[in-house]
Short mmCIF file of C-alpha atoms and ligand atoms in Angstrom, two decimals:
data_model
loop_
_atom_site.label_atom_id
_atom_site.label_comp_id
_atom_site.label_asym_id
_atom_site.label_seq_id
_atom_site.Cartn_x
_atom_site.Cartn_y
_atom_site.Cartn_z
CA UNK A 1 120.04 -29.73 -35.94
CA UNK A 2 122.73 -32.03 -34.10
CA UNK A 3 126.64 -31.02 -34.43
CA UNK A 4 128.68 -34.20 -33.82
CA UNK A 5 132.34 -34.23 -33.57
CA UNK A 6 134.61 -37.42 -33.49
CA UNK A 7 138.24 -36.95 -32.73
CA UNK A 8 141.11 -38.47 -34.12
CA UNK A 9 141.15 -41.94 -32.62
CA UNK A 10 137.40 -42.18 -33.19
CA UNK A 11 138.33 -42.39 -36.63
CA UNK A 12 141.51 -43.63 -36.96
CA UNK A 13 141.29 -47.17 -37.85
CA UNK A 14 138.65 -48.50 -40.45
CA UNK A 15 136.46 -50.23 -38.12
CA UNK A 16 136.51 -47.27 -36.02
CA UNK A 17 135.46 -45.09 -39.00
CA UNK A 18 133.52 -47.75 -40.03
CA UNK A 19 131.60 -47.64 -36.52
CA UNK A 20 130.61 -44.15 -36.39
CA UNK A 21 128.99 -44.10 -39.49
CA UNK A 22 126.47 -46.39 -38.29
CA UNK A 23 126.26 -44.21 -35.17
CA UNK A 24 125.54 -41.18 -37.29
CA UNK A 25 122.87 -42.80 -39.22
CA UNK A 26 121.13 -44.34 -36.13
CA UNK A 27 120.87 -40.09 -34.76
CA UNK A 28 117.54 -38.93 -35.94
CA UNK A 29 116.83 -35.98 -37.69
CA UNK A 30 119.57 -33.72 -39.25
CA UNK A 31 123.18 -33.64 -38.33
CA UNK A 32 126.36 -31.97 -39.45
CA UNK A 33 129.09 -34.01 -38.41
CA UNK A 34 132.66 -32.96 -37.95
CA UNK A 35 135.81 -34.71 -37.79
CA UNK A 36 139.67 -35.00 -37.18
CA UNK A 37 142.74 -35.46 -38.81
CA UNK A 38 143.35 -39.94 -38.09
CA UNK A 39 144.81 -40.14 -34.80
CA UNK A 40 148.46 -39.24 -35.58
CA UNK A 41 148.58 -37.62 -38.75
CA UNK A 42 148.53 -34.34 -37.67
CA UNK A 43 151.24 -34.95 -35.59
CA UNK A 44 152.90 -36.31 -38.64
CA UNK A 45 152.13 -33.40 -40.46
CA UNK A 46 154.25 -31.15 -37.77
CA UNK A 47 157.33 -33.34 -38.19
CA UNK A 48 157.08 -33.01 -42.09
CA UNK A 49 156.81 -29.53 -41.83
CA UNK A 50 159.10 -29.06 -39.02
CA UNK A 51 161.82 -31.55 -41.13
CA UNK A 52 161.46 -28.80 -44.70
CA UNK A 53 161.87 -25.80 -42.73
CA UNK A 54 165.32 -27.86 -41.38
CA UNK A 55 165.88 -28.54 -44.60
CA UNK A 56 166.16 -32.48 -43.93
CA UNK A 57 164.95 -33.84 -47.15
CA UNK A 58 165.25 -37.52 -46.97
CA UNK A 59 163.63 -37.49 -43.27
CA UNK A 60 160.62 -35.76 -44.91
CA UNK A 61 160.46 -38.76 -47.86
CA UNK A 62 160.76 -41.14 -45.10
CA UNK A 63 158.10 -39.02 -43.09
CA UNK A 64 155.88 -39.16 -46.41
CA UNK A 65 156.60 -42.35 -47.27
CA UNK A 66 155.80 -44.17 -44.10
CA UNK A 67 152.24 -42.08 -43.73
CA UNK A 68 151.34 -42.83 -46.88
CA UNK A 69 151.65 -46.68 -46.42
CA UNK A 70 149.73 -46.31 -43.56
CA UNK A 71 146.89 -44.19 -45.46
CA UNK A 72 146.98 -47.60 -48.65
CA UNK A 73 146.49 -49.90 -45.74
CA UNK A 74 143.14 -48.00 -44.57
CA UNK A 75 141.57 -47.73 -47.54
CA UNK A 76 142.32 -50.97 -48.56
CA UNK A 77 140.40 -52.13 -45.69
CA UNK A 78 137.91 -49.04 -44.97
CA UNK A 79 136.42 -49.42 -48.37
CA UNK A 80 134.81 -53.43 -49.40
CA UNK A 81 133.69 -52.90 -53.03
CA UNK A 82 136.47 -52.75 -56.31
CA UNK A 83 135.17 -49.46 -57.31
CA UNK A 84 135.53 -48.05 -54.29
CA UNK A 85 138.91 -49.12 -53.47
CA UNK A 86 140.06 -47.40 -56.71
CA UNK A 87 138.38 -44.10 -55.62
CA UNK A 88 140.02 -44.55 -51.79
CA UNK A 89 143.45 -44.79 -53.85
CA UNK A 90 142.69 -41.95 -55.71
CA UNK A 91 142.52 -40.23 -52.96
CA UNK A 92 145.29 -41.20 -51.01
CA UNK A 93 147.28 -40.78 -54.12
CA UNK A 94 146.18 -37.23 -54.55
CA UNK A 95 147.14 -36.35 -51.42
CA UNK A 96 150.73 -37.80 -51.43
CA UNK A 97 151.45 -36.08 -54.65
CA UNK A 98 150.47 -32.71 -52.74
CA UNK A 99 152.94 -33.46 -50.20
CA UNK A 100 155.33 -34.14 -52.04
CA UNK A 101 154.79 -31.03 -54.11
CA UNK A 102 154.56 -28.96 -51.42
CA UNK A 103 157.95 -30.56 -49.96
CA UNK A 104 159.61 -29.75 -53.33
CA UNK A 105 158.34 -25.86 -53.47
CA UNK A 106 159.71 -23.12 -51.58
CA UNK A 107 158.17 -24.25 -48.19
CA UNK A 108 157.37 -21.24 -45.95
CA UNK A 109 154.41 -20.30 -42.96
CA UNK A 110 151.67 -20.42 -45.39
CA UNK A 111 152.49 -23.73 -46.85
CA UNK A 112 153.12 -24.99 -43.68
CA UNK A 113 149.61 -24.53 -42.72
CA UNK A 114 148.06 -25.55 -45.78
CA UNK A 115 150.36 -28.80 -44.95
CA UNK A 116 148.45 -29.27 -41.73
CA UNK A 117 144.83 -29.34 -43.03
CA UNK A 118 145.24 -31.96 -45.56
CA UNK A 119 144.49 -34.72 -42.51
CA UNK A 120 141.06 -33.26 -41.65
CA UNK A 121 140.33 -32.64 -45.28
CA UNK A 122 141.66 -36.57 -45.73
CA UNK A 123 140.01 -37.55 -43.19
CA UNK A 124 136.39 -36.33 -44.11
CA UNK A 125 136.57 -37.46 -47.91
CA UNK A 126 137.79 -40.91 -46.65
CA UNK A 127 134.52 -40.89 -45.04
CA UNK A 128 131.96 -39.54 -47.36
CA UNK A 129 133.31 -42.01 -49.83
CA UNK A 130 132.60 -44.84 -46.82
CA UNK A 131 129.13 -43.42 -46.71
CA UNK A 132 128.59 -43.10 -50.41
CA UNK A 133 130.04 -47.08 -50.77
CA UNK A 134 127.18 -47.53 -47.97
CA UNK A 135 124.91 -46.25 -50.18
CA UNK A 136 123.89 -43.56 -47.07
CA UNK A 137 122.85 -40.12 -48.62
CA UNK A 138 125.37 -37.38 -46.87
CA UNK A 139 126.96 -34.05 -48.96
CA UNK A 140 130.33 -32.90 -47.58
CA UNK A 141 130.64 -29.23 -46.42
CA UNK A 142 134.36 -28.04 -47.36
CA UNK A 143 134.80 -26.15 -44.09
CA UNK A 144 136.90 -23.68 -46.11
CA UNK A 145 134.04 -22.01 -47.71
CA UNK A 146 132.29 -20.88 -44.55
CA UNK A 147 135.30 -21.11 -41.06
CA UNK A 148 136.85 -18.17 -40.90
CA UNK A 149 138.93 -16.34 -37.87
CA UNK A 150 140.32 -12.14 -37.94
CA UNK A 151 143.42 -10.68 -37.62
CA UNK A 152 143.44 -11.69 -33.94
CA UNK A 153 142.78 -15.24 -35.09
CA UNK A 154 139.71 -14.76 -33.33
CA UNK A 155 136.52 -16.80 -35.04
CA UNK A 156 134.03 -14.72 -36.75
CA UNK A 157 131.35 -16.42 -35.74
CA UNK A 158 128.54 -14.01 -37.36
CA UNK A 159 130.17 -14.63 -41.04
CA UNK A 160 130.18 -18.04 -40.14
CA UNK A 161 126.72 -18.66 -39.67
CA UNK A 162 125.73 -16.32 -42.38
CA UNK A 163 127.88 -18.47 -44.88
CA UNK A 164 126.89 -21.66 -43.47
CA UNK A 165 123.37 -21.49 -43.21
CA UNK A 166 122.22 -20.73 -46.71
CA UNK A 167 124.37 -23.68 -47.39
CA UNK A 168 122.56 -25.71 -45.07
CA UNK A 169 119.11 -24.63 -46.17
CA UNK A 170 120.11 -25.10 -50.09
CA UNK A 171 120.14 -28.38 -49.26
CA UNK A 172 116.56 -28.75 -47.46
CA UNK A 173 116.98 -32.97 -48.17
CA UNK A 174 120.25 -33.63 -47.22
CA UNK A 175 120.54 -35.05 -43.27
CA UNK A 176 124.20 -35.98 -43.17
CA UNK A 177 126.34 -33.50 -43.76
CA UNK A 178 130.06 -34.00 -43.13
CA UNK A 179 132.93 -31.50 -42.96
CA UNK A 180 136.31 -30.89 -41.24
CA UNK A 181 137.02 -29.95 -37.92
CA UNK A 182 140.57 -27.54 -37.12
CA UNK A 183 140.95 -26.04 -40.76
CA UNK A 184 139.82 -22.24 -41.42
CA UNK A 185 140.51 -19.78 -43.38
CA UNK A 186 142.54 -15.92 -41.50
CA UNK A 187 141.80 -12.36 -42.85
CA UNK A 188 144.30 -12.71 -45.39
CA UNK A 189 142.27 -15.69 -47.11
CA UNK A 190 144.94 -18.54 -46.23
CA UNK A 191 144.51 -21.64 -45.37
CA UNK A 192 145.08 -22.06 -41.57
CA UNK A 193 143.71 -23.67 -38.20
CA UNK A 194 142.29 -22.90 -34.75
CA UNK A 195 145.31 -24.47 -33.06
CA UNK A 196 145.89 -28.00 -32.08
CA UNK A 197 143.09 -29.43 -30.84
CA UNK A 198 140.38 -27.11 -32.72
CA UNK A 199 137.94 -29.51 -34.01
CA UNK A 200 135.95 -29.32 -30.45
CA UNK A 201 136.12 -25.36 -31.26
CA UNK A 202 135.11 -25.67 -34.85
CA UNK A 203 131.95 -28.28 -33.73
CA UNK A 204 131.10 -25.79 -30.86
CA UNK A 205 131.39 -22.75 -33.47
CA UNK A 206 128.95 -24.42 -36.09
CA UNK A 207 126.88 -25.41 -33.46
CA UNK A 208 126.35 -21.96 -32.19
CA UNK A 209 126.47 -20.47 -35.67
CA UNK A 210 123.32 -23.24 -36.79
CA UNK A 211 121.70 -22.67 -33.49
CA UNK A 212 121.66 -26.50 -32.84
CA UNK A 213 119.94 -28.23 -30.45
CA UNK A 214 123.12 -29.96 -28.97
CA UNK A 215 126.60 -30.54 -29.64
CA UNK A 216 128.25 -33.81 -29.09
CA UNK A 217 131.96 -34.58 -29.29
CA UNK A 218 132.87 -37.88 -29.31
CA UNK A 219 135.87 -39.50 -28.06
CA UNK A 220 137.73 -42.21 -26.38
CA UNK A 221 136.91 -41.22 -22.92
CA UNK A 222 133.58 -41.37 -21.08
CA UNK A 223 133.30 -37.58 -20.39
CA UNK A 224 135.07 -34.97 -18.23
CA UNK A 225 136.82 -37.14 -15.27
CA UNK A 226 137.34 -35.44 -11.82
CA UNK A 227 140.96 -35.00 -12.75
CA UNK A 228 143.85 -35.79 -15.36
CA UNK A 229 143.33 -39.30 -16.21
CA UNK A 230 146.81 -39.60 -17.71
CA UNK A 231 148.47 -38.56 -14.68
CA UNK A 232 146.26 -39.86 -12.23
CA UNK A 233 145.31 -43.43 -11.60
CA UNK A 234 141.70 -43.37 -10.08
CA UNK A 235 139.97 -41.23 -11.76
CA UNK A 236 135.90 -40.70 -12.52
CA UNK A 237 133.50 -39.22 -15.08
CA UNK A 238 131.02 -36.00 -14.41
CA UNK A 239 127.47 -36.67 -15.28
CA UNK A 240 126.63 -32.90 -15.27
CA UNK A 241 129.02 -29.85 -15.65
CA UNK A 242 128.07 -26.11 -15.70
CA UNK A 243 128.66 -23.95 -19.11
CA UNK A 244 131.63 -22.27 -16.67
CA UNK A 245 132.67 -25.25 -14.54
CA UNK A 246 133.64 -26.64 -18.30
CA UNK A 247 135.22 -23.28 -19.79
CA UNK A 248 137.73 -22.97 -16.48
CA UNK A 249 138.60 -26.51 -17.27
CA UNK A 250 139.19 -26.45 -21.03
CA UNK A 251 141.44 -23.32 -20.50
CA UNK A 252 142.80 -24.94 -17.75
CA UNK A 253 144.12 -27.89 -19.30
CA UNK A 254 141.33 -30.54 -19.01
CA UNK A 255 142.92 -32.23 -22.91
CA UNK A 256 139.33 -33.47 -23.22
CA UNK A 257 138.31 -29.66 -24.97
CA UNK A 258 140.11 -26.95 -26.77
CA UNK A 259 140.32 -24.48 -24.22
CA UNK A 260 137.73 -22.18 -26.10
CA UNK A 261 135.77 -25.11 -26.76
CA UNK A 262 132.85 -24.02 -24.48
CA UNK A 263 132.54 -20.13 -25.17
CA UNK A 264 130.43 -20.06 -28.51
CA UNK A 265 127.97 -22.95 -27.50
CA UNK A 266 127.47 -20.84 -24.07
CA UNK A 267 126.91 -17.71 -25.88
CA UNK A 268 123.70 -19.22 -27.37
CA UNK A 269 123.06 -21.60 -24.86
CA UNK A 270 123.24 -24.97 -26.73
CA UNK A 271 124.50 -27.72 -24.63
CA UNK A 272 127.86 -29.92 -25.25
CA UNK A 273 127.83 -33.28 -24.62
CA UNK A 274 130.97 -35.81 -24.28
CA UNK A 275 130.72 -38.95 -25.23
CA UNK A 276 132.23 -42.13 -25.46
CA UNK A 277 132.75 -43.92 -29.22
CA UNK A 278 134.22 -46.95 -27.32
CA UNK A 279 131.31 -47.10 -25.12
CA UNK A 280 128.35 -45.27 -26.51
CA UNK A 281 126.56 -46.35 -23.49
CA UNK A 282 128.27 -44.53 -20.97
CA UNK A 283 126.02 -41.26 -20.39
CA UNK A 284 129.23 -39.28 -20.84
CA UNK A 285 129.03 -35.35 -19.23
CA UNK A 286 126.24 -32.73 -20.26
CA UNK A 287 127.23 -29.36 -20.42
CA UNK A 288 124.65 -26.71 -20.14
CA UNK A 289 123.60 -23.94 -17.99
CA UNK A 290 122.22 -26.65 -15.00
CA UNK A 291 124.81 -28.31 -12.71
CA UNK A 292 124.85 -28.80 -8.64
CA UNK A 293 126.33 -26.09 -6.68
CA UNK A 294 128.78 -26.29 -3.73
CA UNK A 295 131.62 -29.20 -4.70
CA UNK A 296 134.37 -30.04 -5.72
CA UNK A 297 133.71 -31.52 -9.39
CA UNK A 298 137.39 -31.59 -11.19
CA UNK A 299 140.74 -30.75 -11.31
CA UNK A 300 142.37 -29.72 -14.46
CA UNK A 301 146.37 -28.30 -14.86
CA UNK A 302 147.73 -25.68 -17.28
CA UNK A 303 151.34 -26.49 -17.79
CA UNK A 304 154.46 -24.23 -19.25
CA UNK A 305 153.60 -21.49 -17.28
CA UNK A 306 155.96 -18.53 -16.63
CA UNK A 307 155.76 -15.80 -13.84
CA UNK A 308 156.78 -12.88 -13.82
CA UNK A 309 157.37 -10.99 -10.63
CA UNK A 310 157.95 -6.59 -10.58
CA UNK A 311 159.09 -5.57 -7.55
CA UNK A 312 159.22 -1.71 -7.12
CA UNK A 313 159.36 0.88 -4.23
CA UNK A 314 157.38 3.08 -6.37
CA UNK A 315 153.91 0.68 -6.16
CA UNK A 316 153.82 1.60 -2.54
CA UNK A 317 150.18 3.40 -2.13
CA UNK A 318 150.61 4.60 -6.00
CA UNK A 319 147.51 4.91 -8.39
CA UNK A 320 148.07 3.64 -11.46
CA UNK A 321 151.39 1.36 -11.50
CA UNK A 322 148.85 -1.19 -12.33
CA UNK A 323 147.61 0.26 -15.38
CA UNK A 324 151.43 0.68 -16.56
CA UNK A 325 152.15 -2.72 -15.93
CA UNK A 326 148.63 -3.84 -17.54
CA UNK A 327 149.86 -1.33 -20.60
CA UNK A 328 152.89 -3.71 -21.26
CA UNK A 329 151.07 -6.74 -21.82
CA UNK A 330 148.32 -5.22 -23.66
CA UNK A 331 150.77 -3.53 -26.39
CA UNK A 332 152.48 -7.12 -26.57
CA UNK A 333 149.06 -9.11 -27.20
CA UNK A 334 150.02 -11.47 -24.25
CA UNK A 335 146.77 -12.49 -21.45
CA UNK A 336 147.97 -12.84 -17.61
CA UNK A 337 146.30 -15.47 -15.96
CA UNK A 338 146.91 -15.13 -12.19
CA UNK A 339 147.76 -12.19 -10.59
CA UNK A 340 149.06 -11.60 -7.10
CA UNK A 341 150.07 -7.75 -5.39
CA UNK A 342 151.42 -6.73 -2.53
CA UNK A 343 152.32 -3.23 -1.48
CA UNK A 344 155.81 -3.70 -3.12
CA UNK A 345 155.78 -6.03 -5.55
CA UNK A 346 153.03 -8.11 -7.95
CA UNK A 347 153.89 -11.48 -9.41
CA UNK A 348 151.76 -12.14 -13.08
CA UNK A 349 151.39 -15.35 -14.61
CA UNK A 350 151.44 -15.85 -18.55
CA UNK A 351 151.15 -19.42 -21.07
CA UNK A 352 152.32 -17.73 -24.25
CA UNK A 353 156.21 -16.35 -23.69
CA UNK A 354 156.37 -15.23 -27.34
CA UNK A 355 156.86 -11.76 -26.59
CA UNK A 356 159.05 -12.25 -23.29
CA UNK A 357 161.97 -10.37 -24.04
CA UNK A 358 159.67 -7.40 -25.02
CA UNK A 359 157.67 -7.57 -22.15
CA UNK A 360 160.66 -7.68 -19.49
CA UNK A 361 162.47 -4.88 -21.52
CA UNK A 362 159.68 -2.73 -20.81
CA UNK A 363 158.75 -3.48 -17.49
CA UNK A 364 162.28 -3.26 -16.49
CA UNK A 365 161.16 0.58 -16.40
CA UNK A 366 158.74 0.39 -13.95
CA UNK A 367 161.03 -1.83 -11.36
CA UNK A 368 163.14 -5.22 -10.76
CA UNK A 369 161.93 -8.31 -12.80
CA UNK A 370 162.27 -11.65 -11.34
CA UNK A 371 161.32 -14.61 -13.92
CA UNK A 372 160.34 -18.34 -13.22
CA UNK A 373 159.33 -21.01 -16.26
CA UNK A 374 158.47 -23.96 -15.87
CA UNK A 375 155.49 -23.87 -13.57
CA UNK A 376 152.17 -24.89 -13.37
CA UNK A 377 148.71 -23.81 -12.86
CA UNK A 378 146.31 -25.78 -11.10
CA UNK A 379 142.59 -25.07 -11.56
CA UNK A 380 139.78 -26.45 -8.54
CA UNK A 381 136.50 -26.32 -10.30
CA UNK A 382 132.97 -26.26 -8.33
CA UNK A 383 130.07 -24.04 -9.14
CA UNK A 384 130.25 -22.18 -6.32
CA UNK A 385 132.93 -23.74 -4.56
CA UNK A 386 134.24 -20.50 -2.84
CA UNK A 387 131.57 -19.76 -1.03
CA UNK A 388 131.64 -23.24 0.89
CA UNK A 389 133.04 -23.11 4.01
CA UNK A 390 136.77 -24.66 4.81
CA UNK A 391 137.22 -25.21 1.09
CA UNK A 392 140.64 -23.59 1.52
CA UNK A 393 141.64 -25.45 4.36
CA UNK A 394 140.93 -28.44 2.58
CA UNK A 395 142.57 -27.40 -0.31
CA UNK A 396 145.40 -26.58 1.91
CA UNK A 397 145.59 -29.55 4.00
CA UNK A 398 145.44 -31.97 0.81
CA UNK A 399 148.83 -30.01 -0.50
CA UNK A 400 150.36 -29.57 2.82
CA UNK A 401 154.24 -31.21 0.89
CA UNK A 402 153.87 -28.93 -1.37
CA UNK A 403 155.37 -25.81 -1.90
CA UNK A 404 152.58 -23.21 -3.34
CA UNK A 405 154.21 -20.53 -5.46
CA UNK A 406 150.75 -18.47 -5.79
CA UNK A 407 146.96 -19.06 -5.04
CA UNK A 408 144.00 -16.95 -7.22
CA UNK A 409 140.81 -17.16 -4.88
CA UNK A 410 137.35 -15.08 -5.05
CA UNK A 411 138.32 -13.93 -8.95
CA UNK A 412 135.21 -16.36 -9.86
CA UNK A 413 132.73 -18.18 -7.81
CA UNK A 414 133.63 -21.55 -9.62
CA UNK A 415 137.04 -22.10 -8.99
CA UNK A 416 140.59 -21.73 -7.01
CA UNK A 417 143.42 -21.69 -8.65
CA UNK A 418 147.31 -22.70 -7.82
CA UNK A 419 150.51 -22.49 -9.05
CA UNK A 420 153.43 -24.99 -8.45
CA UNK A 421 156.38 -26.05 -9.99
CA UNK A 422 155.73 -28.22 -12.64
CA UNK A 423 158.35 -31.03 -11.21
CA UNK A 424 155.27 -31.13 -8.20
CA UNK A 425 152.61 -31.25 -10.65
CA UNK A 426 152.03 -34.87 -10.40
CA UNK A 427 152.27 -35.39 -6.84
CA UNK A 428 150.05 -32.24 -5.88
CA UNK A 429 147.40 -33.97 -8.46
CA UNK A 430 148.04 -37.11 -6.85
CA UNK A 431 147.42 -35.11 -3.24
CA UNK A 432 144.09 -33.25 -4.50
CA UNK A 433 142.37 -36.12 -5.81
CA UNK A 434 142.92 -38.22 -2.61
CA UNK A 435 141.79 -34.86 -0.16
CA UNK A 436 139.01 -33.51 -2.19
CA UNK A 437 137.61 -36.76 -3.57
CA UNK A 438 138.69 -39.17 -1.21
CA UNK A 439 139.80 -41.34 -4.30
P1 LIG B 1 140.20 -36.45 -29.48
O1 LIG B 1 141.26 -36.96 -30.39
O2 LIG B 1 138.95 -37.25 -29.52
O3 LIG B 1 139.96 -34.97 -29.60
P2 LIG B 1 141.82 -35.97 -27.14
O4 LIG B 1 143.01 -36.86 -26.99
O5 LIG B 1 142.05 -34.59 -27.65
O6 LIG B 1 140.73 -36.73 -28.02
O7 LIG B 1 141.06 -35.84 -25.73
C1 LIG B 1 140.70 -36.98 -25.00
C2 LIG B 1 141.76 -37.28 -23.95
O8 LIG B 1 141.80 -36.20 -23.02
C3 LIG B 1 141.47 -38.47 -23.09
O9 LIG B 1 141.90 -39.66 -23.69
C4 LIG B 1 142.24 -38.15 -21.81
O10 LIG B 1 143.48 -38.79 -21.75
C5 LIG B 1 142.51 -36.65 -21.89
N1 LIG B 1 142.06 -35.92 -20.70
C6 LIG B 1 142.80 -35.01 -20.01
N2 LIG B 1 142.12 -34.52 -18.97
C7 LIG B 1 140.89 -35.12 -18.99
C8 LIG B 1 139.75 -35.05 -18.15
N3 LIG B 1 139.70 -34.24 -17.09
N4 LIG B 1 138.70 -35.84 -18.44
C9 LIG B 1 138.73 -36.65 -19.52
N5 LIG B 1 139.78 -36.77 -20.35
C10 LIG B 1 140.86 -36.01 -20.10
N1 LIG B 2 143.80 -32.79 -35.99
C1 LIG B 2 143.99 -31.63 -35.15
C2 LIG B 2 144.99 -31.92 -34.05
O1 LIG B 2 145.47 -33.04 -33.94
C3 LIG B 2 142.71 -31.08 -34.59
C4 LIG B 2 141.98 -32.00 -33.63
O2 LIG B 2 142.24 -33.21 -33.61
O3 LIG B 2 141.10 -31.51 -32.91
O4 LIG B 2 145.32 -31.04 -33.32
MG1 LIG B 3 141.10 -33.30 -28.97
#
């Protein structure tokens, strides 16, 4: 079994659509393939449902209106055939009136994120129609029945696969099948998602849970480049990247993958690869457990950071100040990312700030809290990189302008981390990419 995954722009104009269909049908054997939301509309979503909980009702029917002409204008030229333009305005019809009943209901959370899976579940009937009008035999999956995440909006990946595969095997003749990408169901049965950007997660997840043979995620890019290609000019695809080389960068900001994207797939050892739907030529990056060991490969950055620094007389040669600082974030469901200690003091880095005021409140117990937003973490990946000699200095030398706010070295074999102000982001990216890659 394949698990292919095309992201919003890879569907979001006709020919596009139009264009991965044939792709699909020119894979052999049996594939589940899962897709986006159209380029946009889930962003489109967010500012309809940001504009009803601000109650700003005509911005919402201009929000609605506007999408929905865009939506008639894709079907009119997705689909070729009479009948089948009638069933892709059905659809689009169907889905407008929803909107439009949701706007009018008592809009809350929960309809909020039943708002933002209509574009994947859009998306994927849009398609199966195209398919059907193509006369290619494919069954759509609804996603609902089988994604599922806990109380900790973690996935449960074991109830997926047991719902998923009978489903699968029901349907011994079937070698298309198509379903959404993002949209899930939590512990309370609701509609919800696995963030922005989850339909790399969901592909990885249902490629785990089917024990495929690969997982391929199509997009507009040739692969994982070296570094950010929207920040940096000359930048250059990875033909091969380590299972961990491509979890530090997803977590670390590489926009290309979810940041969990990589962890189920690595659990059962399938391999990812990233391809390119506007050049299916390019070889794209494989992701498995082979790679090279001993360079540089990429640079990804984690923006909105915040650091949090405790200074306190009392961490000077005492056991267990750690654990009490360790307790705080633990009670308020918040994950450090780089830590740094000294005999007074330890400076903690965190991307979710939800729970800030809770968390300085209580460490204001254990000693004096300094906080800085607005910084940035910036991850060096290379299996093995640390142990290479004068990586540091390099590192170093390549950032010499800028000021370094905290460094996390030795934690893992694969990469170095930094943190800067986010105002030196650029430049220090800029800086990296000429010193490490000489580009
Ligand atoms: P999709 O809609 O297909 O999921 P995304 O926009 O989420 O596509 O991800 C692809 C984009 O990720 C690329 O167009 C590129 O601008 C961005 N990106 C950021 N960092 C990297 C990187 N290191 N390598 C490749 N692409 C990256
Ligand atoms: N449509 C969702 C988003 O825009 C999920 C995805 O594209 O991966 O975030
Ligand atoms: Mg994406």
């Amino acid at each position: 079994m394949l698990v292919v995954k095309f992201g919003g722009t890879s569907v979001g104009k006709p020919e596009r659509m139009k264009k991965i269909a044939t792709l699909v049908q020119s894979m052999p054997g049996k594939k589940i393939v899962v897709l986006s939301a159209l380029s946009g509309t889930t962003n489109a979503l967010v500012k309809m449902g940001d504009f009803l909980l601000a109650k700003e009702a005509i911005k919402v029917t201009e929000e609605i209106a506007a999408l929905e002409k865009h939506y008639l204008s894709f079907v009119a030229e997705l689909y070729t055939t009479a009948p089948y333009k009638a069933i892709g305005q059905e659809i689009v019809s169907r889905y407008f009136s929803l909107f439009r009943l949701l706007a009018a209901g008592r809009f809350d959370d929960r309809s909020y994120r039943e708002l933002l899976a209509q574009g994947e579940l859009i998306s994927t009937e849009l398609f199966y129609y195209h398919l059907q009008e193509q006369k290619v035999g494919a069954r759509l999956l609804p996603a609902l029945h089988f994604m599922s995440i806990d109380e900790n909006h973690e996935p449960e990946l074991e109830k997926i696969s047991e719902r998923i595969t009978p489903l699968i095997q029901a349907l011994g003749n079937v070698d298309i099948f198509v379903t959404q990408g993002y949209i899930c169901r939590n512990h309370r049965n609701e509609i919800d998602n696995l963030k922005r950007g989850g339909s790399d997660y969901t592909a990885s997840l249902i490629g785990a849970a089917v024990r495929a043979n690969e997982i391929q995620i199509w997009t507009d890019i040739d692969g994982m480049h070296n570094n950010d290609p929207r920040i940096v000019k000359k930048t250059i695809p990875i033909a091969e990247l380590t299972f961990d080389e491509a979890s530090e960068l997803a977590y670390f900001g590489a926009k290309i993958l979810h940041p969990s994207t990589i962890v189920p797939a690595q659990k059962y050892g399938v391999p990812v690869i990233l391809k390119n739907t506007m050049d299916e030529k390019a070889l794209g990056t494989v992701i498995s457990n082979k790679g090279s060991k001993g360079e540089f490969k990429a640079i990804a950055a984690k923006d909105a950071i915040t650091v949090i620094n405790i200074k306190s007389s009392r961490m000077l040669l005492a056991y267990g100040f750690l654990r009490k600082v360790f307790e705080v974030f633990e009670k308020n469901k918040t994950s450090i990312d780089m830590i740094s200690t000294s005999e007074v003091a330890v400076s903690l880095t965190i991307d979710d700030d939800h729970f800030l005021p809770e968390i300085q409140e209580e460490l204001e117990k254990l000693g004096t809290i300094e906080i800085e937003k607005n910084q940035t973490i910036i991850c060096i990946v290379g299996n093995g990189i640390i142990d290479k000699k004068g990586v540091l200095r390099d590192v170093f030398d390549s950032l010499a302008d800028i000021r370094i706010r905290m460094v996390s070295y030795g934690g893992s074999h694969n990469n170095i981390s930094i943190l800067v102000d986010t105002a030196q982001k650029e430049k220090a990216l800029n800086l990296l990419n000429e010193g490490l890659f000489h580009l």
